[in-house]
């Protein structure tokens, strides 16, 4: 099976909080340690401009969030860690996707609908205060994902819709331009920690001002946990875990055994002060070792900049070849080339072809056939059609490099004939 790509990011519009860590940073960093996973993590600073027009706040938040990733254990030597605005191919891809995306799809986006509903409730114009940036947010998010053909995107449950929309956009582009340009991404939601409640019981969010900063001092962490909303039940009186923000936050950090122990204590009537002390000790035990690294990086932002610039160079080795292929696919080509329609018509009659199909064993295969019908390349079986499609796309983009990398999944073939056929396909697309 080919390497799975994970991609995730966080918007630098505020100080990272426990919800960001438990729902995104921690599972993403854990995934980065697998040899079977290729990881792309980014600072979504273009997205920040939708929410924040304070330049100093955007820069400060970028520093804090970059430092948080690294302090939490992200290794930039083994992953691609970059700042969104350092990758010019992303906004270009955003425009290409915009041109194949129906406005009706964007009308259904949760953030936009919430803004419209609020306006209606307030008796104002439907789009009052709605910027084009807010409306186009799902397209930019899709460009973030598709620029790297990510397979999995760790998100909170409220973000799943955006992954589904990215799939729609990728499918539309693939269909319109007749190729396997994009992998269809999938959302990965960690059910137990996808969304943590905040101090007031609502979802922990900067917009609700109910967060617990990830790297609060020990004293501030204790104070914030002490302010979590609880009910009026007294010590000794059984308490419900259902709807308890305190219990849900604890569950996001504790093991199953620790969680069950606190559940029993709730039933036995633990005092709220004692429960909050347990929550404080559990969170502080996990975060305390990271604080020193975080505080050093925040105090030395030039170190962060060097790391991000190295990550951008690494990321663009992926995005530059893809955007060249996409520009050619949509017709943004040299005017010295033959007219596209005439060239495409002639090419269809004399080009090798990839053919993808399913066999009786339930697996998915592909083959490369010359214009005269000669079999040039035959794959072994893949478990899913998208895996076969990804392998085809990799061969078309990378040629000899991909042929070598995929060799365990291919039956013996004359590499020179295959490479010549792949070159024909690339030439025809230019």
XYZ file of C-alpha atoms in Angstrom, residues 27-407:
381
model
C -3.254 13.337 17.374
C -1.450 14.893 14.413
C 1.926 14.729 16.143
C 1.257 11.137 17.209
C 0.498 10.274 13.573
C 3.754 11.911 12.473
C 5.750 9.226 14.249
C 4.443 6.436 12.027
C 6.755 5.333 9.223
C 3.719 4.577 7.087
C 2.507 8.187 7.195
C 3.788 11.258 5.355
C 2.867 14.424 7.213
C 2.176 18.022 6.207
C 1.429 20.525 8.983
C 0.947 24.223 8.365
C 0.170 27.598 9.864
C -2.979 28.809 8.106
C -2.136 32.521 8.175
C -4.199 33.383 5.062
C -7.241 32.048 6.917
C -6.375 34.262 9.883
C -7.083 37.362 7.798
C -10.753 36.375 7.578
C -11.108 36.681 11.337
C -8.444 39.159 12.390
C -7.379 42.490 10.906
C -4.784 43.184 13.609
C -1.331 42.625 11.974
C 0.513 42.467 15.294
C -1.941 39.866 16.606
C -1.572 37.728 13.472
C 2.221 37.786 13.740
C 2.202 37.110 17.473
C -0.234 34.253 17.075
C 1.885 32.745 14.289
C 4.864 32.737 16.646
C 2.832 31.180 19.463
C 1.321 28.474 17.313
C 4.578 27.543 15.562
C 6.235 27.282 18.966
C 3.328 25.177 20.245
C 3.670 22.609 17.434
C 7.386 22.243 18.045
C 7.175 22.232 21.842
C 4.468 19.557 21.659
C 6.868 17.252 19.820
C 6.612 17.930 16.098
C 9.947 17.092 14.433
C 10.551 19.314 11.365
C 13.218 16.885 10.146
C 10.620 14.156 9.654
C 7.592 16.152 8.535
C 6.836 19.072 6.218
C 6.092 22.022 8.511
C 5.394 25.307 6.754
C 3.515 28.595 6.730
C 0.634 28.753 4.267
C 1.570 32.203 2.932
C 5.045 30.963 1.952
C 3.490 28.670 -0.682
C 2.317 30.810 -3.663
C 0.885 27.762 -5.427
C -1.883 27.531 -2.799
C -3.693 30.786 -3.711
C -3.237 29.974 -7.410
C -4.835 26.581 -6.870
C -7.583 28.300 -4.880
C -8.483 30.312 -7.987
C -8.463 27.229 -10.228
C -10.830 25.495 -7.807
C -13.017 28.591 -7.593
C -13.625 28.282 -11.324
C -15.077 24.768 -10.989
C -17.013 25.267 -7.733
C -20.716 26.066 -7.738
C -21.911 28.956 -5.602
C -24.689 26.698 -4.331
C -22.097 24.458 -2.679
C -20.574 27.412 -0.850
C -24.023 28.652 0.202
C -24.315 25.502 2.333
C -21.075 26.062 4.272
C -21.741 26.116 8.027
C -19.843 29.346 8.738
C -21.620 31.252 5.999
C -25.054 29.887 6.960
C -24.420 30.820 10.590
C -23.619 34.402 9.571
C -26.745 34.584 7.413
C -28.930 33.131 10.155
C -27.572 35.674 12.637
C -28.318 38.507 10.224
C -31.865 37.268 9.739
C -32.355 36.992 13.499
C -31.023 40.553 13.906
C -33.251 41.846 11.129
C -30.327 42.994 8.934
C -29.464 42.324 5.301
C -28.668 38.684 4.483
C -24.974 39.284 3.737
C -24.363 42.159 6.120
C -20.785 41.899 7.409
C -20.061 38.791 5.318
C -16.775 39.167 3.461
C -15.866 37.298 0.305
C -13.078 35.753 2.385
C -15.574 34.150 4.746
C -17.688 32.937 1.844
C -14.647 31.513 -0.008
C -13.072 29.941 3.084
C -13.972 26.363 2.000
C -12.222 26.827 -1.361
C -8.991 28.013 0.244
C -9.191 25.108 2.692
C -9.642 22.723 -0.236
C -6.579 24.248 -1.922
C -4.570 23.680 1.277
C -5.466 20.000 1.163
C -5.379 19.298 -2.570
C -2.067 21.100 -3.140
C -0.466 18.117 -1.419
C -3.006 15.451 -2.418
C -3.527 14.578 1.232
C -5.388 11.358 2.028
C -6.396 12.128 5.634
C -7.199 15.423 7.335
C -7.543 15.340 11.145
C -10.377 17.734 12.040
C -13.008 18.430 14.627
C -16.477 17.181 13.810
C -17.595 20.702 12.909
C -14.978 20.770 10.129
C -15.978 17.514 8.432
C -18.208 19.405 5.995
C -15.176 21.257 4.619
C -13.444 17.982 3.794
C -16.563 16.793 1.996
C -16.590 20.050 0.029
C -12.916 19.589 -0.868
C -13.817 16.160 -2.238
C -16.555 17.732 -4.348
C -14.173 20.314 -5.765
C -11.499 17.707 -6.516
C -14.044 15.489 -8.266
C -15.337 18.410 -10.330
C -11.867 19.392 -11.466
C -10.910 15.793 -12.270
C -14.111 15.336 -14.282
C -13.973 18.627 -16.187
C -10.339 18.290 -17.178
C -10.313 14.539 -17.665
C -7.582 13.355 -15.350
C -6.714 11.993 -11.915
C -5.196 15.258 -10.763
C -6.418 15.121 -7.180
C -6.789 12.517 -4.475
C -10.170 12.649 -2.733
C -9.338 13.438 0.922
C -11.030 11.918 3.948
C -11.741 13.483 7.336
C -10.300 11.779 10.382
C -12.160 12.593 13.592
C -10.975 11.401 17.005
C -14.346 10.802 18.620
C -13.290 11.280 22.251
C -11.341 14.527 21.798
C -12.612 16.037 18.581
C -14.268 18.930 20.456
C -13.490 19.981 24.033
C -15.874 22.162 26.040
C -14.643 25.493 27.359
C -14.933 27.141 30.746
C -18.667 27.778 30.270
C -19.566 24.362 28.839
C -19.841 25.497 25.216
C -17.281 24.372 22.649
C -13.849 25.705 23.600
C -13.352 28.548 21.141
C -11.593 31.897 20.965
C -14.833 33.391 19.647
C -16.583 32.461 22.919
C -13.683 33.723 25.069
C -13.929 30.513 27.096
C -10.544 28.944 26.408
C -7.696 27.609 28.532
C -4.413 28.708 26.930
C -2.266 25.711 26.079
C 0.891 26.995 27.733
C -0.557 28.963 30.613
C 1.707 29.192 33.609
C 1.062 26.589 36.277
C -0.633 29.210 38.442
C -2.810 30.516 35.605
C -3.776 26.966 34.594
C -4.958 26.253 38.150
C -6.959 29.499 38.202
C -8.645 28.836 34.850
C -9.586 25.270 35.748
C -11.013 26.591 39.003
C -13.372 28.828 36.987
C -14.948 25.969 34.970
C -18.729 26.110 35.315
C -20.269 23.362 37.462
C -23.705 22.838 38.988
C -24.791 23.442 42.596
C -24.549 19.860 43.838
C -22.788 19.638 47.162
C -19.967 17.302 48.313
C -21.338 13.815 48.864
C -24.171 14.344 46.402
C -23.881 12.129 43.259
C -23.004 14.069 40.124
C -23.720 13.475 36.454
C -20.859 13.076 33.973
C -23.270 13.777 31.124
C -23.006 17.449 30.262
C -20.150 18.056 32.692
C -17.525 20.226 30.973
C -15.023 19.332 33.687
C -15.446 15.607 33.090
C -15.273 15.973 29.298
C -12.024 17.937 29.458
C -10.569 15.331 31.831
C -11.619 12.573 29.437
C -9.710 14.340 26.647
C -6.438 13.932 28.565
C -6.862 10.862 30.750
C -6.508 7.160 30.019
C -9.584 4.930 30.029
C -8.695 3.713 33.526
C -8.322 7.250 34.861
C -11.572 8.309 33.222
C -13.492 5.393 34.753
C -12.014 6.172 38.164
C -13.293 9.746 37.979
C -16.660 8.497 36.724
C -16.973 6.387 39.881
C -15.993 9.371 42.021
C -18.711 11.436 40.361
C -21.245 8.777 41.317
C -19.882 8.754 44.875
C -20.290 12.524 45.198
C -16.797 13.953 44.759
C -16.578 17.644 45.668
C -16.200 19.979 42.701
C -13.024 21.432 44.177
C -11.444 17.984 44.385
C -12.524 17.145 40.839
C -10.975 20.377 39.563
C -7.756 19.609 41.416
C -7.588 16.198 39.705
C -8.155 17.833 36.321
C -5.419 20.392 37.013
C -2.897 17.725 38.045
C -3.685 15.547 35.022
C -3.293 18.360 32.480
C -0.235 19.883 34.141
C 1.495 16.509 34.208
C 1.237 16.316 30.419
C 2.059 19.926 29.569
C 4.733 20.883 32.106
C 7.634 19.227 30.217
C 6.725 21.198 27.060
C 6.635 24.662 28.654
C 10.399 25.269 28.692
C 10.797 24.529 24.974
C 7.780 26.708 24.144
C 9.053 29.674 26.162
C 12.504 29.440 24.495
C 11.059 29.464 20.972
C 8.718 32.362 21.671
C 11.708 34.325 22.932
C 13.776 33.444 19.803
C 11.457 33.923 16.783
C 14.392 33.889 14.318
C 14.765 30.178 15.085
C 11.136 29.665 14.162
C 11.569 31.604 10.911
C 14.513 29.429 9.840
C 12.487 26.278 10.508
C 9.491 27.581 8.543
C 11.579 28.682 5.559
C 13.179 25.240 5.368
C 9.711 23.717 5.538
C 8.453 25.975 2.743
C 11.285 24.910 0.438
C 10.418 21.286 1.152
C 6.699 21.889 0.580
C 7.223 23.634 -2.754
C 8.984 20.578 -4.129
C 5.468 19.105 -4.036
C 3.368 22.081 -5.088
C 5.430 23.441 -7.997
C 5.212 20.312 -10.210
C 1.502 19.979 -9.439
C 0.637 23.571 -10.345
C 2.585 23.264 -13.616
C 0.511 20.193 -14.460
C -2.733 21.951 -13.542
C -1.902 25.090 -15.512
C -1.318 22.934 -18.577
C -4.492 20.963 -17.942
C -6.687 24.084 -17.880
C -5.018 25.626 -20.959
C -2.653 28.174 -19.382
C 0.064 27.253 -21.867
C 2.609 28.841 -24.169
C 0.973 30.479 -27.182
C 3.709 28.981 -29.356
C 2.187 25.555 -28.876
C -0.265 24.000 -31.290
C -3.947 24.924 -30.780
C -5.262 22.864 -27.916
C -8.321 21.391 -29.649
C -6.411 20.280 -32.743
C -3.576 18.888 -30.684
C -5.916 17.022 -28.340
C -7.847 15.484 -31.247
C -4.654 14.171 -32.876
C -3.259 13.004 -29.551
C -6.310 10.905 -28.703
C -5.673 8.804 -31.794
C -2.008 8.060 -31.126
C -1.380 8.147 -27.398
C -0.793 5.417 -24.825
C -3.640 5.018 -22.337
C -4.030 4.070 -18.695
C -6.974 1.765 -18.097
C -8.303 1.133 -14.601
C -10.606 -1.780 -13.766
C -11.800 -4.200 -11.091
C -11.287 -7.961 -11.153
C -13.350 -10.788 -9.674
C -11.069 -10.885 -6.613
C -12.499 -7.497 -5.628
C -9.227 -5.654 -6.088
C -8.542 -2.720 -8.395
C -5.936 -2.798 -11.177
C -4.601 -0.589 -13.922
C -2.541 -1.103 -17.036
C -0.706 1.117 -19.487
C -1.420 0.256 -23.097
C 0.429 1.631 -26.154
C -1.483 3.282 -29.010
C -1.199 0.033 -31.003
C -2.651 -2.031 -28.129
C 0.642 -3.402 -26.768
C 0.585 -3.938 -22.998
C 3.369 -1.804 -21.527
C 2.677 -2.011 -17.802
C 0.399 -4.038 -15.510
C -0.246 -3.300 -11.849
C -0.900 -5.721 -9.042
C -4.161 -5.379 -7.100
C -5.056 -2.368 -4.927
C -7.622 -2.469 -2.141
C -9.389 0.720 -3.247
C -9.879 2.465 -6.610
C -8.411 5.704 -5.310
C -5.122 3.921 -4.521
C -4.868 2.738 -8.117
C -5.760 6.247 -9.319
C -3.116 7.780 -7.078
C -0.485 5.422 -8.489
C -1.468 6.402 -12.035
C -1.218 10.073 -11.140
C 2.166 9.527 -9.524
C 3.482 7.788 -12.649
C 2.191 10.614 -14.848
C 3.759 13.306 -12.675
C 7.059 11.748 -11.646
C 7.969 9.301 -14.404
C 11.122 7.336 -13.613
C 11.086 8.235 -9.903
C 7.549 6.892 -9.502
C 8.284 3.801 -11.592
C 11.065 2.888 -9.200
C 9.025 3.699 -6.066
C 6.005 1.695 -7.239
C 7.976 -1.274 -8.540
